[in-house]
Coordinates of C-alpha atoms and ligand atoms in Angstrom, one line a residue:
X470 CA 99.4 115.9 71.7
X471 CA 98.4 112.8 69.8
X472 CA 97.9 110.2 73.0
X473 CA 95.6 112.8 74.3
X474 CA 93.5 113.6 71.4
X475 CA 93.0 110.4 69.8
X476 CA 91.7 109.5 73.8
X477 CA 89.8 112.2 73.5
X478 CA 88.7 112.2 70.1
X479 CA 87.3 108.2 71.1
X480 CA 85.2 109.8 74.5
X481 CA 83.8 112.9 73.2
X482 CA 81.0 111.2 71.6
X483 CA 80.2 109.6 74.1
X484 CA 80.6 112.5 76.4
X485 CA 78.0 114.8 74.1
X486 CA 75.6 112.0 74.1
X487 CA 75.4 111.8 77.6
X488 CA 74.6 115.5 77.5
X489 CA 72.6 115.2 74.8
X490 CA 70.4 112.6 76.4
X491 CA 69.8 114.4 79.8
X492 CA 68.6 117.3 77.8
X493 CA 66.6 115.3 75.7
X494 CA 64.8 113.0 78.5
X495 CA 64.8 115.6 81.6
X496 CA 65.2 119.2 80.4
X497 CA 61.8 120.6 82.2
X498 CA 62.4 118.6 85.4
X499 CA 62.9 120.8 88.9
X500 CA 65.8 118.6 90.4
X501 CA 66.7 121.1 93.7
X502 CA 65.3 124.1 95.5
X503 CA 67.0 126.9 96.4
X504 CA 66.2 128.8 99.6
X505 CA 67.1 132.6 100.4
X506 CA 69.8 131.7 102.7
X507 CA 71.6 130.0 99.5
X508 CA 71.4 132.9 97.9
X509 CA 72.5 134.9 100.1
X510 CA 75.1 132.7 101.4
X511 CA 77.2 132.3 99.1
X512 CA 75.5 129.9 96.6
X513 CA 76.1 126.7 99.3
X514 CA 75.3 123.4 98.0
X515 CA 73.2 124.6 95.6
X516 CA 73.6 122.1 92.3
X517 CA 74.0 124.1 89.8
X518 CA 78.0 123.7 88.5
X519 CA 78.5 120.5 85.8
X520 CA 81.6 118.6 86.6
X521 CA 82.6 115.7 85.5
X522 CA 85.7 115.4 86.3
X523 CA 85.7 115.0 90.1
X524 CA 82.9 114.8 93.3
X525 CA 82.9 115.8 96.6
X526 CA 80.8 113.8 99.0
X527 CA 80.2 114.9 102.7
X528 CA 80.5 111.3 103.4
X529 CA 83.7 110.2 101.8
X530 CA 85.5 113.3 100.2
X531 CA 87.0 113.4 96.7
X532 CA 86.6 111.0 94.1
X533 CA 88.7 111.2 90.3
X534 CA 86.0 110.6 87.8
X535 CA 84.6 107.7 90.3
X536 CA 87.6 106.7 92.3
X537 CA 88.3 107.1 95.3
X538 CA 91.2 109.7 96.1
X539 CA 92.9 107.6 98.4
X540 CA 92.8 104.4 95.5
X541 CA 94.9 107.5 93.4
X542 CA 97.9 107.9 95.8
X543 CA 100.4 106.1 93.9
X544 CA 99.5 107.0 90.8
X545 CA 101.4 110.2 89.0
X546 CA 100.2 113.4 87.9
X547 CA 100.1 112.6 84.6
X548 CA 97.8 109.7 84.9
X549 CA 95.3 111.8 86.8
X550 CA 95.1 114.4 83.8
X551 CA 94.4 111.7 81.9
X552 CA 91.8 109.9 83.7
X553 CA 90.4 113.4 84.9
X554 CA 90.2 114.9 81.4
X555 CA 89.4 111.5 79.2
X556 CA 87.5 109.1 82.2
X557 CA 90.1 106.2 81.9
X558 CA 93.3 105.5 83.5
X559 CA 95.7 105.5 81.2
X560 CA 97.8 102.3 80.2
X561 CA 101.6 102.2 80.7
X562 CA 102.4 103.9 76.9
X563 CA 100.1 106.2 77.2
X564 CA 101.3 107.9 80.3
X565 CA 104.9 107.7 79.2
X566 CA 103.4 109.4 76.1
X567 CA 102.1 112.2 78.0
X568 CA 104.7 112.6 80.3
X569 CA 107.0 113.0 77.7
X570 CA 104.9 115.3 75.9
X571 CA 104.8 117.7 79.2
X572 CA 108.9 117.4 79.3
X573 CA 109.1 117.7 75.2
X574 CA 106.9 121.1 75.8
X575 CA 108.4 122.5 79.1
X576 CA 109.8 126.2 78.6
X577 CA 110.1 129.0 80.5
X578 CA 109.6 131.9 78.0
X579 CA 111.7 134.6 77.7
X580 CA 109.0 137.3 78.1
X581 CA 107.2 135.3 81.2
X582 CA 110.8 135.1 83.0
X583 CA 111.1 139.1 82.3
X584 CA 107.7 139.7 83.8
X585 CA 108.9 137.5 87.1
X586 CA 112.0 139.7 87.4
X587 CA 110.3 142.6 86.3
X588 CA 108.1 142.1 89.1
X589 CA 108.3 143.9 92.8
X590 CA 110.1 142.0 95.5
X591 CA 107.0 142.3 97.3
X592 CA 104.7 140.5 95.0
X593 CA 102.6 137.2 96.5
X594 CA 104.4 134.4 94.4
X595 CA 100.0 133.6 93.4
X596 CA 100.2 137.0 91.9
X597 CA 104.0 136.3 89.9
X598 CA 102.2 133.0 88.8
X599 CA 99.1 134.6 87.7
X600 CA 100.9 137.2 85.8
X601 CA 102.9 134.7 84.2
X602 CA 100.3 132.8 82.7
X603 CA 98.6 135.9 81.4
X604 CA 102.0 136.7 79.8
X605 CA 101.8 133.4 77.7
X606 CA 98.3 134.2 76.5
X607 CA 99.8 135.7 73.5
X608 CA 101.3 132.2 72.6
X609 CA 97.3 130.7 72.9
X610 CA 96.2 128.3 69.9
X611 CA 92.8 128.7 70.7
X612 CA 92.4 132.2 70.5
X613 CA 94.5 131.8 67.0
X614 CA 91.7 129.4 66.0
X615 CA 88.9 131.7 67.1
X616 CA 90.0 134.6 65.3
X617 CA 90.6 132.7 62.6
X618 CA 86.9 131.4 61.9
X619 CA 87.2 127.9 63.6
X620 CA 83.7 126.1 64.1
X621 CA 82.8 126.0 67.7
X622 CA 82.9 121.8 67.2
X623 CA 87.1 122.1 67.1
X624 CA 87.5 124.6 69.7
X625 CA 88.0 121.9 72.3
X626 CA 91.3 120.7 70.2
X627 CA 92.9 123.8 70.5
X628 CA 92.0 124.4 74.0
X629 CA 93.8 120.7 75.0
X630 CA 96.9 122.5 72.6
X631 CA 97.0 125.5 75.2
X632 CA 96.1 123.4 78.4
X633 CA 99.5 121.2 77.6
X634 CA 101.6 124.3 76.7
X635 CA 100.4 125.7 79.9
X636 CA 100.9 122.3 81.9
X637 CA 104.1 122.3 80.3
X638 CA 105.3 125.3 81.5
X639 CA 103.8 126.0 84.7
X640 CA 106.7 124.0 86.9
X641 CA 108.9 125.8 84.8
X642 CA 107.1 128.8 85.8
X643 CA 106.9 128.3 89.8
X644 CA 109.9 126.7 89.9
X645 CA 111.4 129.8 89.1
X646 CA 109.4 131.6 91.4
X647 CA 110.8 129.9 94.2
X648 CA 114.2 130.1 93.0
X649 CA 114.1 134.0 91.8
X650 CA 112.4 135.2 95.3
X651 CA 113.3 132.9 97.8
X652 CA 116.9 131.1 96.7
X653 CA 119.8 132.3 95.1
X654 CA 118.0 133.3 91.9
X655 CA 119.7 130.3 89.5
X656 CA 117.3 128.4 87.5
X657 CA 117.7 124.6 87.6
X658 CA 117.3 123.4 83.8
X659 CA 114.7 120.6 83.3
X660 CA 116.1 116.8 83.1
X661 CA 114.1 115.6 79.8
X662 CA 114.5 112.0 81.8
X663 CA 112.4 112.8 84.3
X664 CA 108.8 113.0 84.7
X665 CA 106.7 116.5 85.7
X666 CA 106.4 116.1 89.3
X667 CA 109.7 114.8 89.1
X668 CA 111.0 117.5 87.2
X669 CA 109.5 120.1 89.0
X670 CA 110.8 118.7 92.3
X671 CA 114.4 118.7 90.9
X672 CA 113.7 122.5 89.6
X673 CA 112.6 124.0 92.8
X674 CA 115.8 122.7 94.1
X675 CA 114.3 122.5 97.4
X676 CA 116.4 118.7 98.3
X677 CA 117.6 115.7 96.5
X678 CA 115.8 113.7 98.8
X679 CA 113.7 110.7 96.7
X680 CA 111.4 111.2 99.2
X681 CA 110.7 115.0 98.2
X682 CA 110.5 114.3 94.9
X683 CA 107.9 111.7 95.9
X684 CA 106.1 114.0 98.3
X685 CA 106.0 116.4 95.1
X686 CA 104.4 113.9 92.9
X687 CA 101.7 113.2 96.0
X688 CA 101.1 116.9 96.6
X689 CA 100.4 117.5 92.9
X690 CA 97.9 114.0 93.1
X691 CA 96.2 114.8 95.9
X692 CA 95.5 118.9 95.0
X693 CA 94.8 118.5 91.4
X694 CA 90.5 118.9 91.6
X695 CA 88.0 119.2 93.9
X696 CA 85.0 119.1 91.3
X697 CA 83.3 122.8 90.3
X698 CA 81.7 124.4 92.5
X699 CA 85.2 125.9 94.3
X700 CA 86.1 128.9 94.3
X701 CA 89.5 128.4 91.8
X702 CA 87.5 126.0 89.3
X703 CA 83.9 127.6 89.0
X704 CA 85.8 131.1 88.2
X705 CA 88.3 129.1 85.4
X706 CA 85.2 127.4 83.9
X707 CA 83.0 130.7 83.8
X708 CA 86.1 133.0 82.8
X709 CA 86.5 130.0 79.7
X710 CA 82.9 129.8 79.2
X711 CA 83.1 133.5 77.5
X712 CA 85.7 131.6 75.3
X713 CA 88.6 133.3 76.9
X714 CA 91.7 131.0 76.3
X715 CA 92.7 128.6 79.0
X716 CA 95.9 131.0 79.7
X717 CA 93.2 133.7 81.0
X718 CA 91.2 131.4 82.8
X719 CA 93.7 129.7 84.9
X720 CA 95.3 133.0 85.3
X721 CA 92.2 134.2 86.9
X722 CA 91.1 130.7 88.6
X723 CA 94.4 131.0 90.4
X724 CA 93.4 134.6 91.5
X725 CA 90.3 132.4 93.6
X726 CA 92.4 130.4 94.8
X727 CA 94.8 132.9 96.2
X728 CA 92.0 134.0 98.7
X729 CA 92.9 132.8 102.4
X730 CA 89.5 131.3 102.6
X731 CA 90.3 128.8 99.8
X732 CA 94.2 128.1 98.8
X733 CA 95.8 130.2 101.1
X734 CA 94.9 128.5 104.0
X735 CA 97.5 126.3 103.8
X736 CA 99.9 128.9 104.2
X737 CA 97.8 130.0 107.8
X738 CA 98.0 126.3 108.8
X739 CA 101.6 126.1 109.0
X740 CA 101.6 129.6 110.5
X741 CA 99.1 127.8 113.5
X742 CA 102.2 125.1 113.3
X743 CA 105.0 127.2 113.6
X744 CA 102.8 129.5 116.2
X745 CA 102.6 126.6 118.6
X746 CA 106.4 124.8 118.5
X747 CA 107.4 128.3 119.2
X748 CA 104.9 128.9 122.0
X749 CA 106.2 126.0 123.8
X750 CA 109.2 125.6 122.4
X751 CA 109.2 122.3 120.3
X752 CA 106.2 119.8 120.5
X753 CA 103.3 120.3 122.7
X754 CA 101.5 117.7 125.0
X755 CA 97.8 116.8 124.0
X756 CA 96.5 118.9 127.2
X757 CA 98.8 122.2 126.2
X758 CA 97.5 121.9 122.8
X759 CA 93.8 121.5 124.2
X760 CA 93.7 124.6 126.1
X761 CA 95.9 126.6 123.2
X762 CA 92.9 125.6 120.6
X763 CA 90.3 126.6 123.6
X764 CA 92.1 130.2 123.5
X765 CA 92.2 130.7 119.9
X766 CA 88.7 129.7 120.0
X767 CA 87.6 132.0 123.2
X768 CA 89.4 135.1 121.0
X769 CA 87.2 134.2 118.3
X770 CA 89.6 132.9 115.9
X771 CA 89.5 129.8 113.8
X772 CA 91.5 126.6 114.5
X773 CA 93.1 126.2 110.8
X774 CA 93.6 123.1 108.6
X775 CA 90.1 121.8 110.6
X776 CA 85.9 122.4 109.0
X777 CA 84.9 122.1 105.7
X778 CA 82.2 123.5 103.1
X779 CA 81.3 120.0 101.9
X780 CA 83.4 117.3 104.2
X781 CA 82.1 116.2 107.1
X782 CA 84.7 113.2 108.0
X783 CA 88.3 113.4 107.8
X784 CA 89.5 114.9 104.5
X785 CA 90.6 111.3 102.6
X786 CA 93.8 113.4 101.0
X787 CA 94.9 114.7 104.7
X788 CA 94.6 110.7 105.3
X789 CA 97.1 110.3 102.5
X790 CA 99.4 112.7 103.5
X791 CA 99.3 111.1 106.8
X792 CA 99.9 107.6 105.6
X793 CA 102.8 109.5 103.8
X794 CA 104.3 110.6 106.8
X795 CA 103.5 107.6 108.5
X796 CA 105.5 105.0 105.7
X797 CA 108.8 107.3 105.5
X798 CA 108.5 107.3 109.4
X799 CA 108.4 111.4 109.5
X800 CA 107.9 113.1 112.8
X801 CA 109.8 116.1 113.0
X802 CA 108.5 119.0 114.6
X803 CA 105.6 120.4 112.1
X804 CA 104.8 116.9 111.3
X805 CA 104.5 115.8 114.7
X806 CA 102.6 119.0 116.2
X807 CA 100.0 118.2 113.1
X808 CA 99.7 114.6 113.6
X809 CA 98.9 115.5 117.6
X810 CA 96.3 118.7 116.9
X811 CA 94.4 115.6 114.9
X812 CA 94.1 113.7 118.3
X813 CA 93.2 116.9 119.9
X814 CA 91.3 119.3 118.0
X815 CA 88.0 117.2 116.7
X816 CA 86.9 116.8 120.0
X817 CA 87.6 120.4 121.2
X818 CA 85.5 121.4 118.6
X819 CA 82.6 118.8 118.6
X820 CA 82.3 120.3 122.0
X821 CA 83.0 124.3 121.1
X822 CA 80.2 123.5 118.8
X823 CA 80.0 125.1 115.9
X824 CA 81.9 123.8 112.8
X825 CA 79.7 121.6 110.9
X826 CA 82.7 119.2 110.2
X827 CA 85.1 118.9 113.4
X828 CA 87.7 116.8 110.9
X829 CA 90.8 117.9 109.7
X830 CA 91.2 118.9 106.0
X831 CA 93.8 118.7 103.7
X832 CA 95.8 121.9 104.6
X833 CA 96.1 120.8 108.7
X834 CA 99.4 118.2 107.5
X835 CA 100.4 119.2 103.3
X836 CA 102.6 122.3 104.7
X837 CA 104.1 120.8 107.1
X838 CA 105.2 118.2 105.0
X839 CA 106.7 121.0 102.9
X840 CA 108.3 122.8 105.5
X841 CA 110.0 119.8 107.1
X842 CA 111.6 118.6 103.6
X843 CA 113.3 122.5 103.5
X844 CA 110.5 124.4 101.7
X845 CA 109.6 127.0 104.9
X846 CA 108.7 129.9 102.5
X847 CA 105.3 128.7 103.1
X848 CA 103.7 132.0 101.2
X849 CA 105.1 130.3 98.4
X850 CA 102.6 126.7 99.4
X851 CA 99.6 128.0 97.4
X852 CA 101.8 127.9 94.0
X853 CA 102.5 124.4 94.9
X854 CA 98.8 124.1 95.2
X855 CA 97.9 126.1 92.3
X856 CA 100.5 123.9 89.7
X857 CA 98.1 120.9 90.8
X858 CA 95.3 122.4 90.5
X859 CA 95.4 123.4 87.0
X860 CA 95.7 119.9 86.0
X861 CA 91.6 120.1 87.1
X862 CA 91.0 123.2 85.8
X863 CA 92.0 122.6 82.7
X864 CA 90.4 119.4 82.4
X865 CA 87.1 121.0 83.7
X866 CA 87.6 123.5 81.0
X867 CA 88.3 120.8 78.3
X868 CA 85.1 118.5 79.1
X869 CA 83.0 122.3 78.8
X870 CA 84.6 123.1 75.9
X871 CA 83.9 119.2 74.0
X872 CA 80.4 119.3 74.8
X873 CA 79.9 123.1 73.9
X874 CA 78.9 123.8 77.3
X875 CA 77.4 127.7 76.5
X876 CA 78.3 131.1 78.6
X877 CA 77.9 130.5 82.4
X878 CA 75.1 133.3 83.2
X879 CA 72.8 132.5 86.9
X880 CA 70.6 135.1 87.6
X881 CA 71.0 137.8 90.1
X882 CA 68.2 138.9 92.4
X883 CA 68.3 142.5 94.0
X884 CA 67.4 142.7 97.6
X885 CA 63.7 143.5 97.2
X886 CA 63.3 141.3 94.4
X887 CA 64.2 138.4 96.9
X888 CA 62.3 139.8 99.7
X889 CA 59.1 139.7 96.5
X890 CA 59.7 136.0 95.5
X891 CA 60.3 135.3 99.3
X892 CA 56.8 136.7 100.0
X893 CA 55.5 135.3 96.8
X894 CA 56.7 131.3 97.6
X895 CA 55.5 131.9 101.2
X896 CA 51.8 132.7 100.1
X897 CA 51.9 129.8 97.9
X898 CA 53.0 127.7 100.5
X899 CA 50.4 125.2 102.0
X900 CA 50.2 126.1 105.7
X901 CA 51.5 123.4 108.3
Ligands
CMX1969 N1 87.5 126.5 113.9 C1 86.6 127.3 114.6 N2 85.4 127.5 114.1 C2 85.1 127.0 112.9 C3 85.9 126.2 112.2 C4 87.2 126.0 112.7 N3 88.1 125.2 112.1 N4 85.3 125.8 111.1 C5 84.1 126.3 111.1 N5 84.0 127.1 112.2 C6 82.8 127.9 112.6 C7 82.6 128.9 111.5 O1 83.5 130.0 111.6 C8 81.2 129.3 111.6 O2 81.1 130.2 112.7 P1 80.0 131.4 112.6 O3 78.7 130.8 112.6 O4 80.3 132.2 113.9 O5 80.3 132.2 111.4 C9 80.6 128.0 112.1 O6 81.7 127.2 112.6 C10 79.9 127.2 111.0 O7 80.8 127.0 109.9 P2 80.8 125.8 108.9 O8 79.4 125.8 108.2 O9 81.1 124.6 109.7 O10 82.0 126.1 107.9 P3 81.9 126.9 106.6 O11 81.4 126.0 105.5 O12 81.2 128.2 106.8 O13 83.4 127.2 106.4 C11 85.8 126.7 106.3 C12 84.3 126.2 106.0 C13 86.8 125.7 105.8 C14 86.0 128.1 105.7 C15 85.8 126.7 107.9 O14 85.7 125.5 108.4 C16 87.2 127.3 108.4 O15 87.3 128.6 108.5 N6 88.2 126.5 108.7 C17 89.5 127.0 109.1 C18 90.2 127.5 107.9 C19 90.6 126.3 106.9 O16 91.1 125.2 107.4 N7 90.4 126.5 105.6 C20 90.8 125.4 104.7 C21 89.7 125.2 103.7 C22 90.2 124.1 102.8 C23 89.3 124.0 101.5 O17 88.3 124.7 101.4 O18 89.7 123.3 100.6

């Protein structure tokens, strides 16, 4: 715990003094507008979520506390928990440190691998991994603290405690998952000598490829945040900013980001995949591909893995992925149908019209990277996605919980009291 917290123990000051300062200097100032079709749609681009961890630009995509995702690509997953939940890359000792800190801590519970085989066949694995985090809340150090009188300035201490024991155990957790629904039901122990994405690829047992276990390590890079205002991340920080434990609110962020608008598109996108090479029986030409996206479209269906809320270029982490396919020259089927529908599908639907951003996003190549190593149980994709993207969470959690962020609470408007303040701004309004 210690290369963390004395990290952490050198930026908090700074980071509550940055806080501390915008309060002090700005606190009155109007910095965005809202409209009624905000409100009413969904809360879109309205700035109201703090993150510090990560941005989302239309222009460029994701950046890690500044840096440009696609600058990130080699590192490991350790080093972007560090950088995401401290600011700074961490130097060579100190991400040995934590990555033997994850391995030192990784169990699988006894009473979390009961409630996975307790569990009915039918259960999503988002739902098994959901229910196994809740089953570790017990184990929580912060809600130990917070019964136990602990000032409000040493909660975030204990919530970094439960965010590694839950990083820790969360490969542990999917990989046995994967092996108790889809394989033969043997757990693959943990190799102390490895790293986490390392480890975890080796305990899914999916190949003994390097180049999975590298694809692993890429996939947990690239998914780890996507700053707050997602579905997964703005439900973990509110569900934490009530001062549940970390093991409630990743529980619940995962139960966002099992919705097939957000996470669980990935798993429709290699459906699309797998939809098409059977259609036509392997790999499509660019024109057969054309006129299949016209028909989806003309039946009012969606072309998946393409648009975005925020993006409006090609997602930099479906660049990564591509460059990844590119380097360990992959092209078999999935990879290669994906890597044509990019040729194809922006310009089918600059012309259809309608999506704001015609560019692929991250979900249009990661499972088919997956599914071409082996892994073709693609409703299990999302976990993959969801083991990464705790790493943010947490760390979203962690920066709220150093600076005593207080209870996330917006205001909700009925329908009649929006139509009022509607008809009240209009009246203000100077006419044009
Ligand atoms: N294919 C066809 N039509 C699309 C489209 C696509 N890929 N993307 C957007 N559109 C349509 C929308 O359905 C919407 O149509 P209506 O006006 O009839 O409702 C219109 O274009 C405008 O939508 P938008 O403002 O461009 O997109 P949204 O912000 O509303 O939605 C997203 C974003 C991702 C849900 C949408 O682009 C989509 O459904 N894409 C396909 C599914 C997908 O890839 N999801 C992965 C999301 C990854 C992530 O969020 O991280």
């Amino acid at each position: 715990m210690d290369v963390l917290k004395t990290k952490l123990s050198q930026v908090l000051p700074i980071f509550r003094a940055k806080r501390a300062q915008l309060l002090e200097r700005y606190s009155d100032v109007a910095v965005a507008s809202v409209t009624v079709e905000q409100i009413i749609g969904g809360m879109r681009s309205v700035p109201a979520v703090l993150c510090d961890t990560s941005s989302v630009s239309p222009s460029e995509g994701l950046r890690i506390r500044g840096i440009p995702i696609l600058d990130l690509s080699d590192a490991t997953p350790e080093e972007i928990f560090f950088l995401l939940a401290t600011g700074e890359r961490p130097t060579d000792e100190e991400r040995t440190a934590l990555s033997r800190l994850l391995t030192e801590h990784a169990v699988l519970p006894d009473e979390v691998l009961a409630v996975l085989r307790a569990m009915q066949p039918t259960a999503h694995p988002m739902a098994m991994l959901s229910a196994a985090l809740l089953a570790m809340e017990h184990r929580s150090a912060f809600r130990r603290a917070y019964e136990s009188g602990a000032s409000k300035d040493q909660l975030w201490e204990y919530t970094l405690e439960d965010c590694i024991a839950l990083l820790s155990s969360i490969t542990s957790i999917a990989a046995a998952i994967y092996r108790l629904k889809f394989r033969d039901g043997v757990l693959i122990e943990p190799d102390p000598s490895l790293d986490w994405s390392a480890n975890f690829a080796r305990m899914l047992g999916v190949s003994d490829d390097p180049r999975w276990a590298d694809l692993v390590r890429l996939y947990l890079v690239l998914h780890s945040d996507h700053e707050g205002g997602n579905v997964s991340a703005f439900t973990g920080i509110t569900v934490a900013s009530a001062l549940s434990d970390p093991f409630y609110a990743i529980s619940a962020a995962l139960d966002g980001l099992a919705g097939p608008l957000h996470g669980l598109a990935n798993q429709e996108c290699l459906a699309f995949i797998l939809d098409i090479r059977q259609r036509f029986n392997g790999i499509p030409s660019n024109d057969q591909l054309r006129e299949f996206c016209w028909e989806r479209l003309r039946n009012g269906q969606v072309i998946p893995g393409y648009g975005h809320a925020v993006l409006r270029v090609t997602d930099p982490r479906f660049t990564a992925f591509y460059k990844f396919a590119e380097h360990y020259g992959l092209d078999d089927d999935c990879i290669a149908i994906a890597k044509r529908l990019y040729q194809v599908v922006p310009d089918v639907l600059r012309e259809h019209g309608k999506a704001k951003n015609p560019y692929p996003n991250v979900d249009a190549i990661s499972g088919s990277l997956l599914y071409d190593f082996g892994m073709t149980e693609f409703t299990f994709y999302t976990v993959m996605f969801g083991v990464s993207r705790a790493l943010g969470i947490c760390a979203q959690i962690l920066f709220h919980r150093m600076v005593g962020s207080p209870i996330v609470r917006p205001k909700s408007v009925t329908l009649a009291e929006l139509e009022q303040m509607a008809q009240n701004a209009t009246a203000t309004q100077p006419a044009s």
